[in-house]
């Protein structure tokens, strides 16, 4: 069983601009924006993607702003995903797949194995991000 979600993610064309607009409208303050290179498997192909994001410090749940880029981080109408901490990433992926979710993308380590996060979509279009608690310390700089 998944724990309650801890964030909603929104893909935006410009993170600093969105921080000002969203933060001003909703009264949110932000952690430090981070940019990290991350290998991602998407549609069977692994590529190194640059991932820029920032979390609100207000929460939970937190708001995550993600810079638009290559899939799976493309702009959609409204909320892009909801995020859950996972202390068993493989098991949680299989749990959701057993409930009809489709694995869309996931991080990989230097050996090509599952690492860090996974996105799964249900038949209604809901995109769920599972984030391995093992990377929580890295994300805490942006407050997660």
mmCIF file of C-alpha atoms in Angstrom:
data_model
loop_
_atom_site.group_PDB
_atom_site.id
_atom_site.type_symbol
_atom_site.label_atom_id
_atom_site.label_comp_id
_atom_site.label_asym_id
_atom_site.label_seq_id
_atom_site.Cartn_x
_atom_site.Cartn_y
_atom_site.Cartn_z
ATOM 1 C CA UNK A 1 0.000 0.000 0.000
ATOM 2 C CA UNK A 2 1.326 3.421 -0.925
ATOM 3 C CA UNK A 3 1.721 6.090 1.737
ATOM 4 C CA UNK A 4 -0.177 9.366 1.254
ATOM 5 C CA UNK A 5 1.183 11.404 -1.630
ATOM 6 C CA UNK A 6 3.723 14.065 -0.708
ATOM 7 C CA UNK A 7 3.784 16.325 -3.766
ATOM 8 C CA UNK A 8 2.102 17.461 -6.952
ATOM 9 C CA UNK A 9 4.333 18.175 -9.921
ATOM 10 C CA UNK A 10 3.740 20.808 -12.558
ATOM 11 C CA UNK A 11 5.870 21.059 -15.702
ATOM 12 C CA UNK A 12 6.550 24.687 -16.612
ATOM 13 C CA UNK A 13 8.421 26.465 -19.405
ATOM 14 C CA UNK A 14 10.492 28.595 -16.992
ATOM 15 C CA UNK A 15 11.069 27.585 -13.357
ATOM 16 C CA UNK A 16 12.031 31.027 -11.909
ATOM 17 C CA UNK A 17 9.079 32.682 -13.659
ATOM 18 C CA UNK A 18 6.704 29.986 -12.404
ATOM 19 C CA UNK A 19 8.124 30.285 -8.884
ATOM 20 C CA UNK A 20 7.217 33.975 -8.872
ATOM 21 C CA UNK A 21 3.766 33.469 -10.376
ATOM 22 C CA UNK A 22 2.688 30.326 -8.524
ATOM 23 C CA UNK A 23 4.362 31.358 -5.269
ATOM 24 C CA UNK A 24 2.820 34.819 -5.415
ATOM 25 C CA UNK A 25 -0.661 33.533 -6.174
ATOM 26 C CA UNK A 26 -0.658 30.664 -3.673
ATOM 27 C CA UNK A 27 1.578 32.162 -0.986
ATOM 28 C CA UNK A 28 4.286 29.518 -1.448
ATOM 29 C CA UNK A 29 7.964 29.878 -0.713
ATOM 30 C CA UNK A 30 10.539 27.754 -2.497
ATOM 31 C CA UNK A 31 13.591 25.708 -1.708
ATOM 32 C CA UNK A 32 16.704 25.938 -3.849
ATOM 33 C CA UNK A 33 16.205 24.998 -7.518
ATOM 34 C CA UNK A 34 18.337 22.033 -8.550
ATOM 35 C CA UNK A 35 19.577 20.813 -11.918
ATOM 36 C CA UNK A 36 20.872 17.271 -12.158
ATOM 37 C CA UNK A 37 21.749 15.002 -15.069
ATOM 38 C CA UNK A 38 19.760 11.789 -14.823
ATOM 39 C CA UNK A 39 19.670 8.722 -17.056
ATOM 40 C CA UNK A 40 16.046 7.976 -17.927
ATOM 41 C CA UNK A 41 14.495 5.010 -19.662
ATOM 42 C CA UNK A 42 11.562 6.206 -21.757
ATOM 43 C CA UNK A 43 9.870 4.075 -24.425
ATOM 44 C CA UNK A 44 12.638 1.509 -24.173
ATOM 45 C CA UNK A 45 15.505 3.933 -24.754
ATOM 46 C CA UNK A 46 17.914 5.208 -22.094
ATOM 47 C CA UNK A 47 19.124 8.776 -22.504
ATOM 48 C CA UNK A 48 20.831 11.259 -20.199
ATOM 49 C CA UNK A 49 18.377 14.061 -19.422
ATOM 50 C CA UNK A 50 18.958 17.329 -17.603
ATOM 51 C CA UNK A 51 16.335 17.652 -14.885
ATOM 52 C CA UNK A 52 15.648 21.063 -13.305
ATOM 53 C CA UNK A 53 13.169 21.297 -10.452
ATOM 54 C CA UNK A 54 12.270 23.059 -7.222
ATOM 55 C CA UNK A 55 9.987 22.112 -4.333
ATOM 56 C CA UNK A 56 7.903 24.439 -2.230
ATOM 57 C CA UNK A 57 8.917 24.515 1.423
ATOM 58 C CA UNK A 58 5.254 24.778 2.370
ATOM 59 C CA UNK A 59 3.638 21.406 2.823
ATOM 60 C CA UNK A 60 3.088 18.553 2.766
ATOM 61 C CA UNK A 61 1.825 18.173 0.225
ATOM 62 C CA UNK A 62 4.528 20.099 -1.587
ATOM 63 C CA UNK A 63 4.380 21.668 -5.025
ATOM 64 C CA UNK A 64 7.168 20.697 -7.421
ATOM 65 C CA UNK A 65 7.928 22.833 -10.453
ATOM 66 C CA UNK A 66 9.795 20.983 -13.208
ATOM 67 C CA UNK A 67 11.416 22.624 -16.227
ATOM 68 C CA UNK A 68 9.892 21.441 -19.487
ATOM 69 C CA UNK A 69 12.165 19.277 -21.585
ATOM 70 C CA UNK A 70 12.316 15.824 -23.087
ATOM 71 C CA UNK A 71 9.653 13.286 -22.090
ATOM 72 C CA UNK A 72 8.465 12.499 -19.537
ATOM 73 C CA UNK A 73 8.816 16.185 -18.579
ATOM 74 C CA UNK A 74 6.610 17.797 -21.176
ATOM 75 C CA UNK A 75 4.028 20.465 -20.533
ATOM 76 C CA UNK A 76 0.484 19.272 -19.938
ATOM 77 C CA UNK A 77 -2.643 21.064 -18.830
ATOM 78 C CA UNK A 78 -2.529 21.493 -15.066
ATOM 79 C CA UNK A 79 -0.921 18.996 -12.736
ATOM 80 C CA UNK A 80 1.619 16.742 -14.456
ATOM 81 C CA UNK A 81 1.886 14.092 -11.723
ATOM 82 C CA UNK A 82 1.377 13.225 -8.078
ATOM 83 C CA UNK A 83 4.358 11.892 -6.173
ATOM 84 C CA UNK A 84 4.757 9.204 -3.533
ATOM 85 C CA UNK A 85 7.774 8.141 -1.501
ATOM 86 C CA UNK A 86 8.580 4.482 -2.054
ATOM 87 C CA UNK A 87 10.641 2.289 0.249
ATOM 88 C CA UNK A 88 10.372 -0.578 -2.230
ATOM 89 C CA UNK A 89 10.429 0.878 -5.734
ATOM 90 C CA UNK A 90 10.299 -2.404 -7.666
ATOM 91 C CA UNK A 91 7.520 -3.772 -5.483
ATOM 92 C CA UNK A 92 5.467 -0.568 -5.699
ATOM 93 C CA UNK A 93 5.844 -0.542 -9.484
ATOM 94 C CA UNK A 94 4.597 -4.124 -9.639
ATOM 95 C CA UNK A 95 1.730 -3.284 -7.269
ATOM 96 C CA UNK A 96 0.546 -0.468 -9.565
ATOM 97 C CA UNK A 97 1.084 -2.541 -12.713
ATOM 98 C CA UNK A 98 -1.126 -5.179 -11.128
ATOM 99 C CA UNK A 99 -3.800 -2.493 -10.763
ATOM 100 C CA UNK A 100 -3.649 -1.646 -14.481
ATOM 101 C CA UNK A 101 -1.001 1.100 -14.472
ATOM 102 C CA UNK A 102 1.540 1.255 -17.279
ATOM 103 C CA UNK A 103 5.199 1.984 -16.594
ATOM 104 C CA UNK A 104 6.006 5.131 -18.611
ATOM 105 C CA UNK A 105 9.556 6.039 -17.578
ATOM 106 C CA UNK A 106 12.080 5.442 -14.819
ATOM 107 C CA UNK A 107 15.542 6.418 -13.721
ATOM 108 C CA UNK A 108 18.440 4.061 -14.284
ATOM 109 C CA UNK A 109 21.826 3.678 -12.635
ATOM 110 C CA UNK A 110 25.177 3.236 -14.356
ATOM 111 C CA UNK A 111 24.410 -0.473 -14.803
ATOM 112 C CA UNK A 112 21.089 0.253 -16.511
ATOM 113 C CA UNK A 113 19.035 -0.965 -13.534
ATOM 114 C CA UNK A 114 15.997 0.790 -12.071
ATOM 115 C CA UNK A 115 17.054 3.724 -9.889
ATOM 116 C CA UNK A 116 15.537 6.691 -8.113
ATOM 117 C CA UNK A 117 12.073 7.129 -9.555
ATOM 118 C CA UNK A 118 9.407 5.767 -11.849
ATOM 119 C CA UNK A 119 6.363 7.236 -13.593
ATOM 120 C CA UNK A 120 3.271 5.093 -14.105
ATOM 121 C CA UNK A 121 0.006 6.064 -15.824
ATOM 122 C CA UNK A 122 -3.482 4.712 -15.253
ATOM 123 C CA UNK A 123 -6.168 4.348 -17.901
ATOM 124 C CA UNK A 124 -7.636 7.756 -16.962
ATOM 125 C CA UNK A 125 -4.365 9.552 -17.635
ATOM 126 C CA UNK A 126 -3.252 9.976 -14.017
ATOM 127 C CA UNK A 127 0.549 10.000 -13.853
ATOM 128 C CA UNK A 128 1.996 8.746 -10.577
ATOM 129 C CA UNK A 129 5.637 9.312 -9.662
ATOM 130 C CA UNK A 130 7.204 6.860 -7.241
ATOM 131 C CA UNK A 131 10.345 8.316 -5.663
ATOM 132 C CA UNK A 132 12.740 5.967 -3.902
ATOM 133 C CA UNK A 133 13.360 7.034 -0.300
ATOM 134 C CA UNK A 134 17.046 6.295 -1.019
ATOM 135 C CA UNK A 135 17.251 9.589 -2.972
ATOM 136 C CA UNK A 136 15.286 11.587 -0.383
ATOM 137 C CA UNK A 137 18.433 13.138 1.108
ATOM 138 C CA UNK A 138 19.430 14.482 -2.319
ATOM 139 C CA UNK A 139 16.009 16.055 -2.806
ATOM 140 C CA UNK A 140 15.829 17.537 0.687
ATOM 141 C CA UNK A 141 18.020 20.394 -0.566
ATOM 142 C CA UNK A 142 14.910 21.455 -2.465
ATOM 143 C CA UNK A 143 12.711 20.394 0.483
ATOM 144 C CA UNK A 144 10.706 17.319 -0.238
#
